[in-house]
PDB file of C-alpha atoms in Angstrom:
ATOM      1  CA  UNK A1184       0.000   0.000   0.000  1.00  0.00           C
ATOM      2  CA  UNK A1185       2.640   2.329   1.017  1.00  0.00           C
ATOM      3  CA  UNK A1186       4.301   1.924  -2.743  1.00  0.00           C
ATOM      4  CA  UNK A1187       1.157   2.914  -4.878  1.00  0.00           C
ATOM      5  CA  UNK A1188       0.509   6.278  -1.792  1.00  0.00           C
ATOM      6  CA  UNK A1189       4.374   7.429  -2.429  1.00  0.00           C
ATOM      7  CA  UNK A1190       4.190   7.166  -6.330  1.00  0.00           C
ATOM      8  CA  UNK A1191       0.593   9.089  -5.961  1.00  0.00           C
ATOM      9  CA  UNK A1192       2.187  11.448  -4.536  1.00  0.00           C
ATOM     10  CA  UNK A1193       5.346  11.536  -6.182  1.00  0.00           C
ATOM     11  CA  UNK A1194       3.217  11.767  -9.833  1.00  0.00           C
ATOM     12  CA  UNK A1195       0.762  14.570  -8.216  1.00  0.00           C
ATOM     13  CA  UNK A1196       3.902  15.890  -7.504  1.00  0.00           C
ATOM     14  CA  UNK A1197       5.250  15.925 -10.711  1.00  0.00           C
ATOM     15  CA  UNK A1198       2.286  17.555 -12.357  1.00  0.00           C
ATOM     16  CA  UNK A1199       1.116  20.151  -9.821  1.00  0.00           C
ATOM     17  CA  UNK A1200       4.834  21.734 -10.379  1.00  0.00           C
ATOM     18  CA  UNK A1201       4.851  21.589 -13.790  1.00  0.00           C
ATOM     19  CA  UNK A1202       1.140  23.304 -14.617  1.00  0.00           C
ATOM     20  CA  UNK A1203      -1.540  22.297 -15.938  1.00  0.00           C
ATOM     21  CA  UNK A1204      -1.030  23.729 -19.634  1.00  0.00           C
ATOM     22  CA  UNK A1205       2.653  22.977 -20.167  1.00  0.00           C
ATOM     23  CA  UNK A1206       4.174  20.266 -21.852  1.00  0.00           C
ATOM     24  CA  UNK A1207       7.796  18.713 -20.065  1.00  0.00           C
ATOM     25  CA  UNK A1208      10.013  16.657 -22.304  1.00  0.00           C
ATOM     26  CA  UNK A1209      13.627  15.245 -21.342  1.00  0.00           C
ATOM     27  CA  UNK A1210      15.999  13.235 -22.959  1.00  0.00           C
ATOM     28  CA  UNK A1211      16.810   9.936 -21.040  1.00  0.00           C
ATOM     29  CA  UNK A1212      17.955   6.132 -22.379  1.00  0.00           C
ATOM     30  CA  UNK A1213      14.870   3.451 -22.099  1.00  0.00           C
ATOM     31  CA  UNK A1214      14.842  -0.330 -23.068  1.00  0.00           C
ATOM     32  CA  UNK A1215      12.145  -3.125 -22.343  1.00  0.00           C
ATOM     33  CA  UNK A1216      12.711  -6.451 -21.502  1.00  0.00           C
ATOM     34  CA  UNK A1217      16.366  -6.125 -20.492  1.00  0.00           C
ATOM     35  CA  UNK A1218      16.956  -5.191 -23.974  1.00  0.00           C
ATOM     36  CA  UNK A1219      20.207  -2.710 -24.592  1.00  0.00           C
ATOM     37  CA  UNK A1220      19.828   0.744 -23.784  1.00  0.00           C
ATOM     38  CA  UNK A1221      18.644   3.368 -26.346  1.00  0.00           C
ATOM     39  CA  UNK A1222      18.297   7.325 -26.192  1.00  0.00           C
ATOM     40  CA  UNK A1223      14.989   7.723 -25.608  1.00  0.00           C
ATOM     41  CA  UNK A1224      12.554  10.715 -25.174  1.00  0.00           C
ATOM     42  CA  UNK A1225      10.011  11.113 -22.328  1.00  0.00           C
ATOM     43  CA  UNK A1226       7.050  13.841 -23.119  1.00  0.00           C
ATOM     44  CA  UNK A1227       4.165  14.640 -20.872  1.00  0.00           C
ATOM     45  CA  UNK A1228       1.324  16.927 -22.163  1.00  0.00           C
ATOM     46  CA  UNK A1229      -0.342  16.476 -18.789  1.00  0.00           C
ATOM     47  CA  UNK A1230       2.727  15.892 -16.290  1.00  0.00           C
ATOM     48  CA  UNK A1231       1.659  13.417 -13.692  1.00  0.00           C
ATOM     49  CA  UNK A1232      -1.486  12.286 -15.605  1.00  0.00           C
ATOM     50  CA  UNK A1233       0.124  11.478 -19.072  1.00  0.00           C
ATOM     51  CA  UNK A1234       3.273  11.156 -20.896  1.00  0.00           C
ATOM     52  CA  UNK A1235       4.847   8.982 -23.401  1.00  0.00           C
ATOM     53  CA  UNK A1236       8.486   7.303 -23.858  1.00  0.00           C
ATOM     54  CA  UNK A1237       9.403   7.653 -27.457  1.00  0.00           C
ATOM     55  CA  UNK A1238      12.823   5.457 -29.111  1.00  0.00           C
ATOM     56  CA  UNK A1239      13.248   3.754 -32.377  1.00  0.00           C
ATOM     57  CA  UNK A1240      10.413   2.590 -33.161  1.00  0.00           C
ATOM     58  CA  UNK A1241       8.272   2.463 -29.857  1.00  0.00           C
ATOM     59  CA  UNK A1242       5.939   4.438 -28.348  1.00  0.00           C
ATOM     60  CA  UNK A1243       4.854   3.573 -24.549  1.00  0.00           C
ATOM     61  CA  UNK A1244       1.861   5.584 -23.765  1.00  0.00           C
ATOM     62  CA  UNK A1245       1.288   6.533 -19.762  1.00  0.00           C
ATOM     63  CA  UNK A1246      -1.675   7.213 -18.052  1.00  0.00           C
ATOM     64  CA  UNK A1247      -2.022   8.124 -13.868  1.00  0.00           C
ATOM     65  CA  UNK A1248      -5.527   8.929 -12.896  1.00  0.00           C
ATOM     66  CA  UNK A1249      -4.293  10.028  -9.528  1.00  0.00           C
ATOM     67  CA  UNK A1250      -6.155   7.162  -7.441  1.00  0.00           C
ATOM     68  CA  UNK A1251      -2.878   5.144  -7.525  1.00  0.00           C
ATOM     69  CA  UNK A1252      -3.648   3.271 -10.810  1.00  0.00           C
ATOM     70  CA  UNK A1253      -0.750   3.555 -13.403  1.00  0.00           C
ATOM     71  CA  UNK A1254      -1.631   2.266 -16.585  1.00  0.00           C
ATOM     72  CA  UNK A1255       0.463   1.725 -20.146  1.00  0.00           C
ATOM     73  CA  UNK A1256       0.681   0.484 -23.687  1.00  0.00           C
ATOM     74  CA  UNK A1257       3.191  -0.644 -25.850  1.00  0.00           C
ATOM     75  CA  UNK A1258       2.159   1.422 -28.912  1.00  0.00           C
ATOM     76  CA  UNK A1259      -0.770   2.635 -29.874  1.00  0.00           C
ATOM     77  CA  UNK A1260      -2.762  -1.313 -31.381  1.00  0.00           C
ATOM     78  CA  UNK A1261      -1.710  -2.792 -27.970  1.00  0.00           C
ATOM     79  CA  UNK A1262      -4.033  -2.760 -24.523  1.00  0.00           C
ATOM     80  CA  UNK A1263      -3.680  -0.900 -21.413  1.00  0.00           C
ATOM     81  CA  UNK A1264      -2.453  -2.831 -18.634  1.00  0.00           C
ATOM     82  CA  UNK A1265      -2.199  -1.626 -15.106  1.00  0.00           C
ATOM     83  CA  UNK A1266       1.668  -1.415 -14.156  1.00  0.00           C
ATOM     84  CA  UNK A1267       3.376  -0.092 -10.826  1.00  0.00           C
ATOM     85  CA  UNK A1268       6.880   1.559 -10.902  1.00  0.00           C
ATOM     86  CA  UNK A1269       9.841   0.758  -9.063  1.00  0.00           C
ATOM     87  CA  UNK A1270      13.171   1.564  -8.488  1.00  0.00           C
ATOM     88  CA  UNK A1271      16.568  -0.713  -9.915  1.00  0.00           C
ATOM     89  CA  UNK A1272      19.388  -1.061  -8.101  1.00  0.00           C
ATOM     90  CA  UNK A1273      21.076   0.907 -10.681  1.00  0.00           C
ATOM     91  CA  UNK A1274      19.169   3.949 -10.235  1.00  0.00           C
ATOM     92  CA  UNK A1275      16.038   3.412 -13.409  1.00  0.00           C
ATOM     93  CA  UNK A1276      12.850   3.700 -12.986  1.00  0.00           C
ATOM     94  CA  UNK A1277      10.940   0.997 -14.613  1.00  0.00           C
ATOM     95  CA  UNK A1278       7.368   0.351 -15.014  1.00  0.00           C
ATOM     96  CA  UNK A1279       6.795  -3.009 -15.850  1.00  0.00           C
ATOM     97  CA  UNK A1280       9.172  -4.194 -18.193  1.00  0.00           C
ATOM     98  CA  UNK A1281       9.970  -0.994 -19.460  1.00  0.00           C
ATOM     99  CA  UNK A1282      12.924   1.153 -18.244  1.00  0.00           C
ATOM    100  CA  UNK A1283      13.975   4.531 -18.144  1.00  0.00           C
ATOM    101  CA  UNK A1284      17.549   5.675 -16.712  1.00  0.00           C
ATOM    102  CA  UNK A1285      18.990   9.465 -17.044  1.00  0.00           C
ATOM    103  CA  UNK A1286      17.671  12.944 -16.301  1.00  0.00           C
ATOM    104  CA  UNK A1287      14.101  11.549 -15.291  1.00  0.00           C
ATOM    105  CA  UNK A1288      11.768  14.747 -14.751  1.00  0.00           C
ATOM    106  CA  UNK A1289      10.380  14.120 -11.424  1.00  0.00           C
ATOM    107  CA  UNK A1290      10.273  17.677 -10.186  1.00  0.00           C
TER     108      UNK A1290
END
């Protein structure tokens, strides 16, 4: 329980600082399923409720709806499945079997 109340408030977080109309992009490496790490680009229209991880050829679509539930999709013809981040040992933040390492924007 106390995992899905800290990333609540870590994503509220994240989108009550950046506003409401902005959009926040950084530049980061991502990979899924262990795979090697590529540059990647993280952009959120709606920091906190959405944002989506862009590389190669993938787009992973994001979606918080501030009750706790995280949900993504593994470009745009897959489902939404409900996913909970977490921490690696080596400092990424991974949601599910996707990754991201680098200059995360959580503030």
């Amino acid at each position: 329980m106390f995992r899905i109340q800290f990333w609540t408030a870590v994503l509220l977080f994240i989108g009550s600082s950046a506003g409401a109309s902005s959009a926040a992009a950084a530049t980061m490496r991502c990979r899924i399923n262990q795979q090697a790490w590529s540059p990647c680009r993280m952009v959120a229209a709606r920091p906190g409720e959405r944002w989506v991880l862009i590389w190669k050829q993938r787009r992973v679509e994001f979606v918080h709806d501030g009750t706790g539930q995280m949900r993504m999709r593994v470009g745009q013809a897959e489902n939404w499945r409900e996913v909970e981040p977490f921490w690696t040992a080596d400092h990424s933040l991974c949601w599910g079997a996707v990754c991201a390492t680098g200059a995360i924007p959580l503030e």
